[in-house]
PDB file of C-alpha atoms in Angstrom:
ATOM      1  CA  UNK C  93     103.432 105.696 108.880  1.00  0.00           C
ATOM      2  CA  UNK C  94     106.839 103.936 108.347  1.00  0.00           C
ATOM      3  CA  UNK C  95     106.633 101.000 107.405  1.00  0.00           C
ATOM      4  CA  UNK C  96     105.880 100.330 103.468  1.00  0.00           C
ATOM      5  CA  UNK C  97     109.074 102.287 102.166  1.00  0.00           C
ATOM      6  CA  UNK C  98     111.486 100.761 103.551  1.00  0.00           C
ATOM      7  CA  UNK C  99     110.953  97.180 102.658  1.00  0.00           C
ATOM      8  CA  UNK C 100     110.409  98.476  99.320  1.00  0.00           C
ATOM      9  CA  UNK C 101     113.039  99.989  98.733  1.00  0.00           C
ATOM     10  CA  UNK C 102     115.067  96.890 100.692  1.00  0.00           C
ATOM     11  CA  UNK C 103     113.633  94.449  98.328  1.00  0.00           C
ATOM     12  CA  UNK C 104     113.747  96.786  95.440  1.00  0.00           C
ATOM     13  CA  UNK C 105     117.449  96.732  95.719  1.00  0.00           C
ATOM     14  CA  UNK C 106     117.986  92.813  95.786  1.00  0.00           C
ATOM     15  CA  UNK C 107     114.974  92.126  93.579  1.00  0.00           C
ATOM     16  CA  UNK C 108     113.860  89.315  95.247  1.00  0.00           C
ATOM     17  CA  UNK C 109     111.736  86.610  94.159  1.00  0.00           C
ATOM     18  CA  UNK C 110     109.147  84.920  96.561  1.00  0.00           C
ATOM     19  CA  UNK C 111     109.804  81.190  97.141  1.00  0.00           C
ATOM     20  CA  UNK C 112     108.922  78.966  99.314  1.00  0.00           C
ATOM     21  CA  UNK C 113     111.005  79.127 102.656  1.00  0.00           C
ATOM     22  CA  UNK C 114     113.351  82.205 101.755  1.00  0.00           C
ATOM     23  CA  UNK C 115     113.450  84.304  98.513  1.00  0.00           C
ATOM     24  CA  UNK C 116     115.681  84.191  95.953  1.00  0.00           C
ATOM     25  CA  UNK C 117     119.288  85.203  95.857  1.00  0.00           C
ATOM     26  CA  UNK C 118     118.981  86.130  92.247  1.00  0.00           C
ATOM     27  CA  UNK C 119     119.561  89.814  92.812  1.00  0.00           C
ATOM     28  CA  UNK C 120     121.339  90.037  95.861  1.00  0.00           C
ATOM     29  CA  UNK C 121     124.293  91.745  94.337  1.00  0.00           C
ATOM     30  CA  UNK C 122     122.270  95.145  92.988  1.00  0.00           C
ATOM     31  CA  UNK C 123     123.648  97.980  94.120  1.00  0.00           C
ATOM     32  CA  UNK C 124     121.004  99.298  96.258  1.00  0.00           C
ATOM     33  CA  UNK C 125     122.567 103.133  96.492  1.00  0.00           C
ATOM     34  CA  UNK C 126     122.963 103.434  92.756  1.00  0.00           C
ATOM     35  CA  UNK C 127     118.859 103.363  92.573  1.00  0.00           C
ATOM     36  CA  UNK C 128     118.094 105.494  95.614  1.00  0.00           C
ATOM     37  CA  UNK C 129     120.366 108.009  94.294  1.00  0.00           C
ATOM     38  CA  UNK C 130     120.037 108.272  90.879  1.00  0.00           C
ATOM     39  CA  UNK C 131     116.206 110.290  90.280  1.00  0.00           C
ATOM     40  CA  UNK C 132     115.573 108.436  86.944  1.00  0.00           C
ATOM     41  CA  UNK C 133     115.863 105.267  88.027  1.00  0.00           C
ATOM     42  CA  UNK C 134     114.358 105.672  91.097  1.00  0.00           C
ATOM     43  CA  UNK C 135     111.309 107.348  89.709  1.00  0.00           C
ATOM     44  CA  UNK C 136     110.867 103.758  87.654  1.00  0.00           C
ATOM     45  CA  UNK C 137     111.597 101.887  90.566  1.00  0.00           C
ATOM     46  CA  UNK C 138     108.706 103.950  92.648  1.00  0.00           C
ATOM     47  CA  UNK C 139     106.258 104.094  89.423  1.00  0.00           C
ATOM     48  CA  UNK C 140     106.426 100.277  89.028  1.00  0.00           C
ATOM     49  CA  UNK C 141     105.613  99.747  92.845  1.00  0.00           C
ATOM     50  CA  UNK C 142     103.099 102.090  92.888  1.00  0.00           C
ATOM     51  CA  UNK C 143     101.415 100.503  90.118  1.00  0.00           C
ATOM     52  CA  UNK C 144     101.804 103.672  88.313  1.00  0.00           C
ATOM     53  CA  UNK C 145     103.929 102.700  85.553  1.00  0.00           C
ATOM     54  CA  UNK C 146     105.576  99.898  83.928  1.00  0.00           C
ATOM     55  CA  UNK C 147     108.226  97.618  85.889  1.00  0.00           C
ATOM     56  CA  UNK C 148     111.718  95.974  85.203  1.00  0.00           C
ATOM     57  CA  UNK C 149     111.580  92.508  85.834  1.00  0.00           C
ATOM     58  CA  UNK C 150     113.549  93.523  88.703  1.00  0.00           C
ATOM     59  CA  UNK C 151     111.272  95.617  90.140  1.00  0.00           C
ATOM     60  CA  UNK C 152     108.276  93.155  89.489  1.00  0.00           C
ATOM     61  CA  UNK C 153     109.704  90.583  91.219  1.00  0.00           C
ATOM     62  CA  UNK C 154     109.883  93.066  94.339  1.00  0.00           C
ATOM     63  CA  UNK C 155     106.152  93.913  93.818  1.00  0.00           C
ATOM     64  CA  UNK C 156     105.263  90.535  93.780  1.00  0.00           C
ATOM     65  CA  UNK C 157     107.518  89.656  97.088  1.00  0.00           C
ATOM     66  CA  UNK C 158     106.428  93.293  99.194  1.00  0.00           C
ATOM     67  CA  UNK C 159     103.327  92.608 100.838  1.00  0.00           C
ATOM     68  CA  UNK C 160     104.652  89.352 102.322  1.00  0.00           C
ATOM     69  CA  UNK C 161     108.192  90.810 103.623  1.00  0.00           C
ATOM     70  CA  UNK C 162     106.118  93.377 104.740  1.00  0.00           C
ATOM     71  CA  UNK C 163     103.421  91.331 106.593  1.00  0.00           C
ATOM     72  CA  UNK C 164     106.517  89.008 107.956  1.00  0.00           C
ATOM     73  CA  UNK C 165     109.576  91.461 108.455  1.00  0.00           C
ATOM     74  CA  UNK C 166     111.218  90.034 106.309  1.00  0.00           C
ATOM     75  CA  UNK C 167     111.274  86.396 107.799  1.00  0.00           C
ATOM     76  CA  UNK C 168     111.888  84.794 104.616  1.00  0.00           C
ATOM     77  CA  UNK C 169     115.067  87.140 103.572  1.00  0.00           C
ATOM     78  CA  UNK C 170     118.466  85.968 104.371  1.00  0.00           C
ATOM     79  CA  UNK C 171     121.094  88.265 105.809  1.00  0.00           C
ATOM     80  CA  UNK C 172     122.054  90.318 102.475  1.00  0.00           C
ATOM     81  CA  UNK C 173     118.310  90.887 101.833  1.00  0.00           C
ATOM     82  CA  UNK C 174     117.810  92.203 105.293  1.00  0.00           C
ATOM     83  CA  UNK C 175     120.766  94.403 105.050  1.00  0.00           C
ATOM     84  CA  UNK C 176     119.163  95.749 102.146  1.00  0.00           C
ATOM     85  CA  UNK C 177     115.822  96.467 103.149  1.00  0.00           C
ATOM     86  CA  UNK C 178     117.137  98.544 106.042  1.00  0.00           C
ATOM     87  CA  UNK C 179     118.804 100.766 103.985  1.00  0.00           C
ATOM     88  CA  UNK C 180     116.228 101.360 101.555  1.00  0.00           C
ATOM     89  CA  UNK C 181     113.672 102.002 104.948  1.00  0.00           C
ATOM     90  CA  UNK C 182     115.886 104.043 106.191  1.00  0.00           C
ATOM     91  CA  UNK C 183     117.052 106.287 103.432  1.00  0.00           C
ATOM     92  CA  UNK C 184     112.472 106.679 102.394  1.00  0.00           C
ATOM     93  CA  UNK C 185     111.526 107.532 106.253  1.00  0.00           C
ATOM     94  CA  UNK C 186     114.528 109.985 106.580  1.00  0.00           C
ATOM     95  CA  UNK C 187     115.096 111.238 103.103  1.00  0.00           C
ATOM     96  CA  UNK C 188     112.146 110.928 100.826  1.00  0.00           C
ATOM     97  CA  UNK C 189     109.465 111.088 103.196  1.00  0.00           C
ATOM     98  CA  UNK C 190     106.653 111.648 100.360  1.00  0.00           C
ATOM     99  CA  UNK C 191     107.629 108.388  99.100  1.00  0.00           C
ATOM    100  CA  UNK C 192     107.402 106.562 102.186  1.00  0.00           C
ATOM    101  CA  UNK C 193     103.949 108.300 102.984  1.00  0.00           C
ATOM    102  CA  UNK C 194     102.819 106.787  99.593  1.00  0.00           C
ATOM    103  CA  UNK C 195     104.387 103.244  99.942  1.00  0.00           C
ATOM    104  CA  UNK C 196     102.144 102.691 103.290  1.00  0.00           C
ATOM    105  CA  UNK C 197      99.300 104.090 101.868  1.00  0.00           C
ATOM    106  CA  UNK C 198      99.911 101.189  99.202  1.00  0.00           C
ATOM    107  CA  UNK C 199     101.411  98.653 100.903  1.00  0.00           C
ATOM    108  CA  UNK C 200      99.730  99.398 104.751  1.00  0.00           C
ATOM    109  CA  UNK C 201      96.698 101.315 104.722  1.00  0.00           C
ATOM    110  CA  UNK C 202      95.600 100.141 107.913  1.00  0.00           C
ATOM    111  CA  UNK C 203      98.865 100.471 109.495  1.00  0.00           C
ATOM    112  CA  UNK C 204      98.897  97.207 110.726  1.00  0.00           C
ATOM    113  CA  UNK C 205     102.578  96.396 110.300  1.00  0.00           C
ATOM    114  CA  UNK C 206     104.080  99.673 110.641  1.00  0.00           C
ATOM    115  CA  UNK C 207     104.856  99.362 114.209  1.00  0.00           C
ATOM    116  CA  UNK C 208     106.494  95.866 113.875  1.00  0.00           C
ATOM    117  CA  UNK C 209     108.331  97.047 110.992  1.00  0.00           C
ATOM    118  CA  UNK C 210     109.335  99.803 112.487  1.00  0.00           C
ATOM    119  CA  UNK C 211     111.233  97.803 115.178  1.00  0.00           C
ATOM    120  CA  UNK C 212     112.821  95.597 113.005  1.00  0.00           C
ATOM    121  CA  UNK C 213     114.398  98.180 111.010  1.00  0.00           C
ATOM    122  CA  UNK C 214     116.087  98.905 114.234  1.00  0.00           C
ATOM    123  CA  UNK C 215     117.666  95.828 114.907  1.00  0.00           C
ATOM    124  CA  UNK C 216     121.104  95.617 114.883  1.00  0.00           C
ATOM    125  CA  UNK C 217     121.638  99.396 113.578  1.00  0.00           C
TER     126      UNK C 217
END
């Protein structure tokens, strides 16, 4: 079960905005460490894409934009974006676990992508 968390939190961080061959650059500049390690907003960031609270327009945009990263890897994100959703992955599987279990319940309850996900949050690591 690691799949959902990471692309969250990847695409929480740059806020992206689904278009039609790549997403938006719009918020490619967020500082992605600033949210995963400050608890309050964090907690916001997690509540809006758990559909447990309300959302930033940042953090909207990244709810609307999850699933397909998720379903894709990411095909449509350029470099930045994937840089991004790596660390975000990475920092839910190995540091907030609980979070991650609850973004694939969310985002993957069949597990479909995790394994695919999984491998490209390897890549070039």
């Amino acid at each position: 079960m690691e799949f959902g968390i990471l692309l969250g939190l990847l695409l929480i961080g740059s806020g992206m905005i689904l278009a039609e061959d790549s997403y938006s650059t719009m918020y490619d500049h967020v500082n992605v460490e600033a949210i995963l390690f400050n608890e309050r907003v964090f907690k916001q960031y997690m509540a809006c894409l758990l559909d447990r609270g309300p959302c930033t327009p940042e953090a909207h945009a990244l709810r609307n934009v999850l699933p397909d990263a998720l379903a894709t890897n990411c095909i449509k994100c350029n470099n930045r974006q994937k840089e991004i959703a790596k660390t975000v992955m990475a920092h839910l599987r190995y540091h907030r676990p609980e979070v991650w279990d609850l973004f694939v319940q969310k985002y993957d309850p069949e597990e479909v992508y995790v394994e695919s996900f999984a491998k490209f949050l390897e890549e070039d690591r």
